[in-house]
């Protein structure tokens, strides 16, 4: 189980495996009702969105992770437990909380 | 004529409850005539597309003779890192002079739309071919966009003005073909016209206006289809074309999001008057006289533009001592040092006068040009009156076209216009999922069971669009009933003369 997050085309950066991972599928397009009441769905693409939580990160782990989640460029994301599959994503948002146990970080990654 | 969908599943995918739209946009940045070069597929940057093809006349809201309006397209693109910004040398402007120097003006553009099929993959059809007219970068916090405003190929002969010699005894389609080809627009699909014009020429008017006037003089219309092909369709085209006789699609409420019906009572007329002006070969006349003295410096040439008082079928090159007198400042004859060349069109000539004397200026006196004029007669009028009693009082519509030159031509045009205008027409605007193969003039069936609407109608306006991931179209539809009140017209190239004969037009 390995988790990676790094700039597209650059050297892979392994970050700590997350403690929480939510994956959601989003249909990109429009849905509206026709004159007869039927649903008209126009789907341009299906995209994934991950909400990832790392709890109690050590300083070294946080330092590595922060350098990557703070980037605003296209990133390569290798989630854990997907056999090494990678996705191009952008980090839509991230937030942290510091406690006596370390840093807790939550980030939202959106597939490009 | 509807685009071919042979071998595709577009017929089922376009009205599927779940469709996967595909939009492809290409720009020929290096102007090499194809869209295969790097950076020319700009589909990945498209935010919104809005296209308009219309046969509808702006005043009447109906497809009247001559043609519709110039096709347009608006392309809204994402502009990351100022990729398309003309002033940004680090973007495409650094590679393509067409962007850096001309702000993409007249860069050819092609837009394709369709749907992804589960078996065949993306299936798209061309929706617009034209050229960029304006590029408007638009920047807001967090979002850079650029809007290209494009015109169909007809838009670029809107301001193209030419002068030509007279062409005699040419059918309207032959004239259209000649002038379009001369303007470089060789993609043409022209019906054989019924009308032969005894004389025709271009006199510096916008070429599109001239060609539409030719088309109107034959009762037909000229427009550009979605693939950028110029189409001339004669008055009976909708009675002859298979795609105007058989519905090419059924527009139902299941894939419609909006429908509007507009009844055009404001454009009902009880009579149509068409005036015509006969033309014939005229005698040799003086059509240009220069009362001034033309001065030509030694060993030099002077060019003057001579506007004729009447159009000429043939112009004679001026003859020395008959049509002009060259002389020195002292009054001695300079004919041996004077030469004159002329390039003439029907209505004007460019005269170049050359003085071969090394030191003496030349003065040209009493210059005139003679030509065989085209005698234009007094205007005469043909009137078509309605037999219907749908409106109170008399409302006359007047048709004026310099290329109406024969009474039978005027009678036909007046009757054709009256047929369109003698009763209130309804235009149905159907908004819904894009049916990508429809073209102007196609017959469709429009259905709305709640309204009790189930009628065949001609497509007279098409507005394909893409926004928010959805492909839509506004289709403006003219119900077929009474557009052609007969039904037994003589079809050129198909009908045979017989007893009783079919009708010839109206």
XYZ file of C-alpha atoms in Angstrom:
618
model
C 0.000 0.000 0.000
C 1.782 3.126 -1.198
C 0.447 6.618 -1.586
C 2.114 9.139 -3.854
C 1.442 12.783 -4.682
C 3.761 14.793 -6.905
C 3.960 17.184 -9.807
C 3.135 15.717 -13.217
C 6.302 14.728 -14.994
C 8.489 15.098 -11.910
C 10.013 12.567 -9.525
C 7.487 10.594 -7.502
C 7.020 11.632 -3.896
C 5.736 9.067 -1.462
C 3.573 10.494 1.291
C 2.186 8.740 4.259
C -0.843 6.572 3.635
C -4.003 8.425 4.577
C -6.177 7.509 7.507
C -9.359 8.372 5.755
C -10.208 8.319 2.063
C -13.546 9.151 0.466
C -13.939 8.720 -3.291
C -16.818 10.253 -5.195
C -17.744 10.149 -8.867
C -19.037 13.301 -10.525
C -20.799 13.411 -13.864
C -19.760 16.503 -15.759
C -22.577 17.869 -17.841
C -26.145 19.012 -17.448
C -29.395 17.451 -16.338
C -32.720 19.039 -17.017
C -36.325 18.047 -17.543
C -37.832 17.974 -20.991
C -41.285 19.262 -21.914
C -42.711 15.823 -21.205
C -41.037 15.678 -17.805
C -38.401 13.173 -18.853
C -34.889 13.629 -17.544
C -32.400 14.731 -20.176
C -28.839 14.000 -19.121
C -25.877 15.217 -21.083
C -22.691 13.701 -19.770
C -19.414 15.010 -21.074
C -17.201 13.074 -18.702
C -17.110 11.150 -15.456
C -14.542 12.465 -12.980
C -13.347 11.367 -9.526
C -12.975 13.449 -6.432
C -11.073 12.299 -3.354
C -11.379 13.668 0.149
C -8.233 12.489 1.943
C -7.438 12.769 5.631
C -4.081 12.253 7.277
C -4.147 12.251 11.070
C -1.380 12.881 13.540
C 1.386 13.492 11.032
C 4.885 13.831 12.381
C 6.854 16.917 11.488
C 8.790 15.060 8.812
C 5.626 13.530 7.330
C 3.866 16.870 7.325
C 6.828 18.577 5.778
C 6.805 16.129 2.878
C 3.040 16.275 2.435
C 2.761 20.035 2.766
C 5.267 20.602 -0.007
C 2.959 18.682 -2.348
C -0.562 19.708 -1.291
C 0.454 23.338 -1.417
C 1.135 23.174 -5.148
C -1.323 24.707 -7.602
C -0.144 22.802 -10.670
C -1.408 19.479 -12.113
C -0.365 16.646 -9.810
C -0.035 12.894 -10.125
C -2.015 11.100 -7.449
C -1.550 7.449 -6.619
C -4.134 6.484 -4.042
C -3.514 3.498 -1.796
C -5.101 0.148 -2.549
C -5.574 0.679 -6.305
C -2.654 -1.407 -7.450
C -0.534 1.578 -8.393
C -3.134 3.296 -10.589
C -2.410 7.008 -10.991
C -4.575 10.012 -11.820
C -3.876 13.577 -12.799
C -5.472 15.848 -10.228
C -5.467 19.326 -8.835
C -5.546 19.997 -5.104
C -8.810 21.877 -4.847
C -8.440 22.699 -1.141
C -6.655 21.589 1.983
C -6.757 22.401 5.674
C -4.839 21.419 8.792
C -5.297 21.154 12.487
C -2.390 21.038 14.956
C -2.772 19.136 18.185
C -0.422 17.670 20.743
C -0.428 14.484 18.607
C 0.819 16.178 15.482
C -0.732 17.662 12.368
C -4.026 16.516 10.915
C -4.496 17.426 7.253
C -7.556 17.115 5.069
C -7.322 17.684 1.320
C -9.705 17.523 -1.628
C -8.238 16.243 -4.877
C -10.150 16.643 -8.135
C -9.385 14.630 -11.230
C -8.345 16.818 -14.159
C -29.862 18.765 -47.509
C -29.327 16.817 -44.323
C -25.829 15.594 -43.587
C -25.254 11.887 -44.009
C -25.432 9.785 -40.867
C -24.804 6.501 -42.663
C -22.725 4.170 -40.548
C -23.374 6.085 -37.339
C -25.750 5.645 -34.445
C -26.478 9.359 -34.176
C -30.153 8.748 -35.005
C -30.625 6.915 -31.725
C -28.021 8.686 -29.592
C -29.313 12.215 -30.155
C -32.576 11.521 -28.333
C -31.263 9.044 -25.800
C -32.166 9.972 -22.194
C -28.447 10.010 -21.459
C -26.222 11.378 -24.180
C -22.496 11.997 -24.203
C -21.877 15.208 -26.150
C -18.721 15.631 -28.175
C -17.521 19.028 -29.394
C -14.475 19.458 -31.552
C -13.141 22.811 -32.587
C -10.253 23.411 -34.947
C -8.399 26.563 -35.982
C -6.004 26.627 -38.921
C -3.407 28.826 -37.255
C -0.753 28.372 -39.949
C -3.286 28.927 -42.763
C -2.118 25.847 -44.666
C -5.612 24.610 -45.458
C -5.816 21.769 -42.955
C -6.443 21.315 -39.275
C -3.870 18.606 -38.662
C -0.995 20.653 -37.290
C 0.040 20.940 -33.671
C -2.166 23.245 -31.606
C -4.931 23.308 -34.254
C -7.276 21.078 -32.276
C -8.481 23.495 -29.603
C -11.351 21.330 -28.381
C -9.814 20.963 -24.945
C -10.174 24.688 -24.290
C -13.815 25.081 -25.303
C -16.171 26.454 -22.666
C -19.109 27.522 -24.804
C -20.123 27.523 -28.450
C -23.048 29.282 -30.048
C -23.770 29.010 -33.783
C -26.454 30.591 -35.961
C -27.547 29.627 -39.477
C -30.636 31.454 -40.727
C -32.715 31.628 -43.846
C -35.035 33.995 -42.044
C -35.136 37.528 -43.319
C -34.493 40.018 -40.509
C -37.500 42.169 -41.400
C -40.144 39.603 -42.245
C -39.066 36.783 -39.961
C -39.706 34.520 -42.934
C -37.489 32.895 -45.532
C -38.004 35.318 -48.373
C -36.203 35.487 -51.662
C -32.493 36.158 -51.950
C -31.130 34.534 -48.829
C -31.001 34.752 -45.098
C -28.405 36.162 -42.807
C -24.686 35.533 -42.593
C -23.822 32.508 -40.454
C -22.076 33.289 -37.193
C -20.369 31.431 -34.383
C -19.192 32.533 -30.984
C -16.454 30.475 -29.358
C -15.610 30.968 -25.708
C -12.290 29.353 -24.829
C -10.355 28.894 -21.650
C -7.194 30.920 -22.009
C -4.760 29.443 -19.482
C -1.428 31.260 -19.265
C -2.772 33.581 -21.996
C -2.381 30.767 -24.498
C -4.482 32.463 -27.186
C -3.806 36.088 -26.262
C -2.396 37.859 -29.342
C -0.023 40.013 -27.298
C 1.507 37.088 -25.412
C 4.690 35.980 -27.174
C 4.943 33.000 -24.827
C 1.631 31.607 -26.059
C 0.524 30.572 -29.532
C 1.267 34.095 -30.735
C 4.951 33.226 -30.399
C 4.510 30.467 -32.983
C 1.811 31.704 -35.336
C 1.953 35.008 -37.161
C -1.788 34.768 -37.788
C -2.326 35.357 -34.076
C 0.535 37.738 -33.355
C 0.043 40.020 -36.333
C -3.640 39.723 -37.178
C -5.223 38.789 -33.860
C -6.468 35.615 -35.582
C -8.486 37.677 -38.099
C -9.693 35.386 -40.901
C -8.135 32.265 -39.403
C -10.293 29.377 -40.691
C -12.346 27.651 -38.021
C -14.290 24.401 -38.079
C -16.720 23.239 -35.400
C -17.973 19.676 -35.149
C -20.599 18.363 -32.760
C -22.089 14.991 -32.067
C -22.356 12.240 -29.514
C -20.216 9.426 -28.239
C -21.529 6.045 -29.253
C -20.966 2.977 -27.098
C -19.683 1.023 -30.089
C -18.276 3.530 -32.565
C -16.896 6.118 -30.170
C -17.216 9.792 -31.028
C -19.541 10.464 -33.970
C -19.486 14.103 -35.033
C -20.783 16.199 -37.914
C -19.617 19.608 -39.064
C -21.770 22.402 -37.650
C -19.874 25.462 -38.821
C -17.079 26.411 -41.180
C -15.981 30.007 -41.213
C -13.308 32.431 -40.172
C -12.462 34.418 -37.079
C -13.522 38.025 -37.182
C -12.768 39.189 -33.643
C -10.666 37.887 -30.788
C -11.607 39.272 -27.401
C -9.496 38.183 -24.428
C -11.526 38.450 -21.263
C -9.852 38.220 -17.903
C -11.386 38.086 -14.468
C -9.938 37.089 -11.116
C -9.228 33.407 -11.347
C -10.446 32.960 -14.895
C -8.969 33.790 -18.239
C -11.145 33.389 -21.275
C -11.084 34.452 -24.874
C -14.062 34.838 -27.152
C -13.665 34.343 -30.875
C -16.478 35.807 -32.921
C -16.602 34.046 -36.270
C -18.472 34.522 -39.505
C -19.407 31.994 -42.134
C -17.670 32.220 -45.475
C -20.523 34.381 -46.783
C -19.512 37.005 -44.233
C -16.326 37.705 -46.078
C -17.955 38.747 -49.307
C -20.220 41.136 -47.417
C -17.709 43.904 -48.023
C -16.019 42.478 -51.096
C -16.725 44.946 -53.892
C -15.900 44.309 -57.516
C -16.481 45.866 -60.905
C -16.945 43.557 -63.856
C -17.638 43.513 -67.534
C -21.098 42.610 -68.735
C -22.029 38.955 -68.900
C -24.790 38.303 -71.400
C -27.503 35.626 -71.472
C -26.384 33.777 -68.370
C -28.555 31.804 -66.019
C -28.646 33.074 -62.468
C -26.733 30.040 -61.174
C -24.052 30.571 -63.818
C -23.655 34.163 -62.693
C -23.445 33.153 -59.045
C -20.874 30.485 -59.886
C -18.791 32.955 -61.881
C -18.621 35.629 -59.200
C -18.146 33.186 -56.328
C -15.294 31.454 -58.128
C -13.711 34.811 -58.914
C -13.868 35.599 -55.199
C -12.167 32.304 -54.360
C -15.245 30.541 -52.999
C -15.192 27.370 -55.043
C -17.213 25.093 -52.764
C -20.583 25.442 -54.469
C -23.770 23.432 -54.871
C -26.040 25.409 -57.166
C -29.442 24.477 -58.514
C -29.986 25.187 -62.177
C -31.851 28.480 -62.267
C -34.936 29.114 -64.348
C -34.127 32.722 -65.170
C -31.600 33.808 -67.765
C -30.553 37.416 -67.409
C -29.852 39.210 -70.692
C -27.206 41.357 -69.009
C -25.511 41.266 -65.640
C -22.562 43.061 -64.158
C -21.026 44.093 -60.874
C -20.872 47.792 -60.130
C -18.961 47.978 -56.880
C -21.813 46.858 -54.662
C -21.039 44.326 -51.907
C -20.739 40.992 -53.663
C -23.037 39.172 -51.259
C -25.789 41.716 -51.915
C -25.304 41.363 -55.664
C -25.473 37.570 -55.595
C -28.531 37.584 -53.379
C -30.199 40.023 -55.743
C -29.488 37.597 -58.600
C -30.960 34.787 -56.495
C -34.031 36.839 -55.644
C -34.559 37.629 -59.322
C -35.013 33.892 -59.858
C -37.209 33.463 -56.780
C -34.528 31.437 -55.015
C -32.041 31.924 -52.242
C -28.333 31.744 -51.706
C -26.864 30.623 -48.411
C -23.901 28.727 -46.995
C -24.497 25.349 -45.393
C -22.888 24.065 -42.208
C -19.868 22.749 -44.096
C -19.238 26.118 -45.747
C -20.609 25.179 -49.178
C -22.429 27.943 -51.058
C -25.900 26.735 -52.008
C -28.240 28.289 -54.496
C -31.720 26.822 -54.236
C -34.349 27.765 -56.770
C -37.925 28.538 -55.770
C -39.136 24.951 -56.109
C -36.170 23.357 -54.362
C -38.262 22.313 -51.373
C -40.605 20.512 -53.761
C -37.761 18.658 -55.412
C -35.184 17.816 -52.749
C -35.734 14.471 -51.047
C -34.736 15.936 -47.680
C -37.410 18.617 -48.012
C -40.073 16.107 -48.992
C -39.486 13.470 -46.308
C -39.035 14.386 -42.627
C -35.415 14.019 -41.599
C -36.138 13.950 -37.874
C -39.011 14.012 -35.455
C -38.654 16.741 -32.853
C -40.650 15.557 -29.872
C -41.335 16.959 -26.457
C -39.277 14.178 -24.881
C -36.028 15.880 -25.923
C -37.341 19.460 -26.013
C -36.757 21.884 -23.189
C -38.696 24.790 -24.621
C -41.019 25.570 -27.474
C -42.315 28.901 -28.691
C -44.817 29.596 -31.411
C -44.872 33.020 -33.007
C -47.620 33.969 -35.411
C -46.450 36.678 -37.777
C -49.611 38.668 -38.405
C -47.626 41.853 -38.885
C -46.335 40.649 -42.221
C -49.600 39.772 -43.925
C -50.183 41.532 -47.229
C -53.113 41.479 -49.606
C -51.088 42.220 -52.702
C -47.530 42.237 -53.937
C -46.286 44.597 -56.598
C -43.104 43.755 -58.459
C -41.547 46.240 -60.827
C -39.254 45.272 -63.646
C -37.033 47.261 -65.963
C -36.436 45.800 -69.435
C -32.885 45.854 -70.775
C -31.708 45.663 -74.378
C -28.653 46.314 -76.496
C -28.390 50.038 -77.144
C -26.546 52.183 -79.655
C -22.986 53.503 -79.516
C -22.980 56.508 -77.221
C -20.539 58.760 -75.471
C -20.594 57.508 -71.894
C -17.766 59.552 -70.450
C -16.568 63.084 -71.118
C -13.714 64.775 -69.344
C -14.024 68.538 -69.503
C -10.752 69.036 -67.675
C -7.309 68.826 -69.189
C -5.338 65.759 -68.198
C -1.703 66.637 -67.596
C 0.976 63.968 -68.002
C 4.538 64.911 -66.974
C 7.459 64.095 -69.299
C 8.409 60.410 -69.424
C 5.580 59.517 -67.075
C 2.127 58.009 -66.948
C -1.116 59.144 -65.390
C -4.065 56.900 -64.595
C -7.579 58.230 -64.364
C -10.784 56.465 -63.406
C -13.699 57.189 -65.699
C -17.231 56.535 -64.425
C -19.708 55.952 -67.254
C -23.076 57.613 -67.437
C -24.684 54.344 -68.543
C -23.599 50.709 -68.330
C -22.020 49.417 -71.523
C -21.892 45.979 -73.040
C -18.826 46.933 -75.058
C -16.492 49.896 -74.690
C -14.248 51.278 -77.402
C -10.705 52.281 -76.644
C -10.478 56.043 -77.286
C -9.095 56.960 -80.695
C -6.583 59.779 -80.994
C -7.939 62.992 -82.515
C -11.448 61.471 -82.384
C -11.840 60.823 -78.674
C -8.912 62.867 -77.351
C -6.325 65.358 -78.504
C -2.822 65.272 -77.022
C -0.876 68.527 -77.197
C 2.174 70.211 -75.757
C 1.926 73.327 -73.550
C 2.543 75.352 -76.698
C -0.312 73.637 -78.490
C 1.601 71.408 -80.883
C 0.402 67.896 -81.599
C 1.891 65.271 -79.266
C 0.127 62.232 -80.714
C 3.400 60.545 -81.557
C 4.431 60.744 -77.882
C 1.119 59.732 -76.391
C -0.122 56.229 -75.807
C -3.249 55.201 -74.015
C -4.340 51.897 -72.503
C -7.735 51.156 -71.076
C -9.157 48.533 -68.716
C -12.905 48.769 -68.856
C -15.750 47.195 -66.931
C -19.440 47.727 -67.562
C -19.625 50.977 -65.652
C -16.134 52.419 -65.425
C -12.701 52.341 -67.032
C -9.156 52.855 -65.881
C -7.283 54.896 -68.483
C -3.508 55.070 -68.365
C -2.022 57.864 -70.470
C 1.723 57.684 -71.106
C 3.891 60.562 -72.266
C 7.028 59.224 -73.942
C 8.596 62.618 -74.496
C 11.630 63.088 -72.295
C 11.196 66.769 -71.512
C 7.832 68.184 -72.616
C 4.653 67.739 -70.581
C 1.601 66.437 -72.384
C -1.909 67.783 -72.117
C -4.885 65.671 -73.066
C -7.899 67.615 -74.284
C -11.502 66.594 -74.973
C -11.176 63.071 -73.661
C -14.271 60.952 -74.107
C -15.170 57.284 -74.115
C -17.751 55.686 -76.353
C -19.488 52.418 -75.762
C -22.488 50.345 -76.753
C -24.862 51.072 -73.946
C -27.321 48.778 -72.283
C -30.628 50.492 -72.778
C -32.656 50.290 -69.583
C -36.358 50.886 -70.134
C -38.914 52.496 -67.880
C -39.986 50.496 -64.874
C -43.214 48.577 -65.273
C -45.250 46.882 -62.633
C -46.864 43.497 -62.148
C -49.338 43.010 -59.355
C -50.463 39.826 -57.609
C -53.623 40.058 -55.498
C -54.756 37.619 -52.891
C -58.079 35.858 -53.157
C -58.103 35.300 -49.408
C -59.998 37.570 -47.033
C -57.820 37.185 -43.969
C -57.111 40.842 -43.296
C -59.109 44.011 -43.534
C -58.225 46.648 -46.072
C -55.444 46.790 -48.586
C -51.846 46.148 -47.628
C -49.381 46.266 -50.479
C -45.899 44.875 -50.487
C -43.434 46.141 -53.058
C -40.606 44.115 -54.563
C -37.778 46.041 -56.127
C -34.841 44.331 -57.775
C -32.755 45.727 -60.652
C -32.397 42.230 -62.086
C -36.126 41.819 -62.629
C -36.110 42.542 -66.351
C -38.987 40.553 -67.803
C -42.712 40.620 -67.056
C -42.946 36.875 -66.521
C -40.070 37.084 -64.046
C -41.834 39.849 -62.130
C -45.120 37.958 -62.232
C -43.530 34.852 -60.800
C -41.690 36.735 -58.073
C -44.811 38.671 -57.110
C -46.890 35.502 -56.938
C -44.205 33.651 -54.943
C -43.950 36.482 -52.417
C -47.710 36.770 -52.155
C -47.958 33.069 -51.404
C -45.622 33.569 -48.457
C -47.135 36.816 -47.256
C -50.871 36.516 -47.913
C -51.544 34.591 -44.719
C -50.099 34.813 -41.213
C -47.222 32.415 -40.848
C -46.310 30.681 -37.684
C -42.679 30.161 -36.747
C -42.142 27.403 -34.195
C -38.920 27.748 -32.216
C -38.034 24.345 -30.844
C -35.297 24.185 -28.219
C -33.869 20.858 -27.178
C -31.151 18.313 -27.739
C -29.051 19.001 -30.832
C -30.048 16.909 -33.830
C -26.673 17.279 -35.533
C -27.427 16.298 -39.115
C -30.174 18.817 -39.864
C -29.529 21.525 -42.428
C -31.530 24.555 -43.482
C -34.430 23.590 -45.712
C -34.814 20.082 -44.310
C -38.290 18.895 -43.501
C -38.865 17.730 -39.924
C -41.906 16.656 -37.966
C -42.461 18.722 -34.850
C -44.633 17.155 -32.182
C -46.031 18.447 -28.950
C -48.935 16.276 -27.853
C -50.012 18.665 -25.085
C -50.397 21.398 -27.708
C -51.905 19.110 -30.271
C -49.000 19.936 -32.541
C -47.910 17.267 -35.000
C -46.929 18.885 -38.229
C -44.249 18.787 -40.907
C -42.161 21.935 -41.027
C -39.149 23.318 -42.852
C -36.008 24.164 -40.905
C -35.421 27.867 -41.560
C -33.085 28.635 -38.671
C -30.562 26.497 -36.824
C -28.699 27.512 -33.688
C -26.533 24.678 -32.361
C -24.924 25.455 -29.026
C -22.768 23.923 -26.349
C -22.642 25.119 -22.772
C -22.316 23.480 -19.413
C -21.651 20.134 -21.004
C -24.891 20.004 -22.984
C -25.524 20.188 -26.718
C -28.673 22.077 -27.579
C -30.261 23.630 -30.614
C -32.858 26.258 -31.267
C -34.532 25.205 -34.493
C -36.770 27.752 -36.184
C -39.424 25.902 -38.111
C -41.857 27.037 -40.781
C -44.893 24.710 -40.953
C -45.158 23.226 -44.409
C -48.868 23.885 -44.935
C -49.564 26.351 -47.745
C -45.935 27.258 -48.388
C -46.572 25.774 -51.808
C -50.332 25.947 -52.345
C -50.341 23.601 -55.309
C -48.752 20.220 -55.300
C -48.416 19.386 -58.930
C -45.572 21.599 -60.016
C -43.468 20.936 -63.026
C -40.155 19.707 -61.700
C -37.153 20.593 -63.822
C -35.349 17.564 -65.082
C -37.979 15.182 -63.730
C -41.459 16.040 -64.955
C -42.512 15.340 -68.523
C -44.756 17.522 -70.572
C -48.077 15.815 -70.805
C -51.821 16.373 -71.051
C -52.876 17.826 -68.765
C -49.542 19.399 -68.052
C -48.202 19.928 -64.546
C -47.996 23.480 -63.323
C -44.925 25.494 -64.069
C -44.236 27.269 -60.803
C -47.484 29.116 -60.004
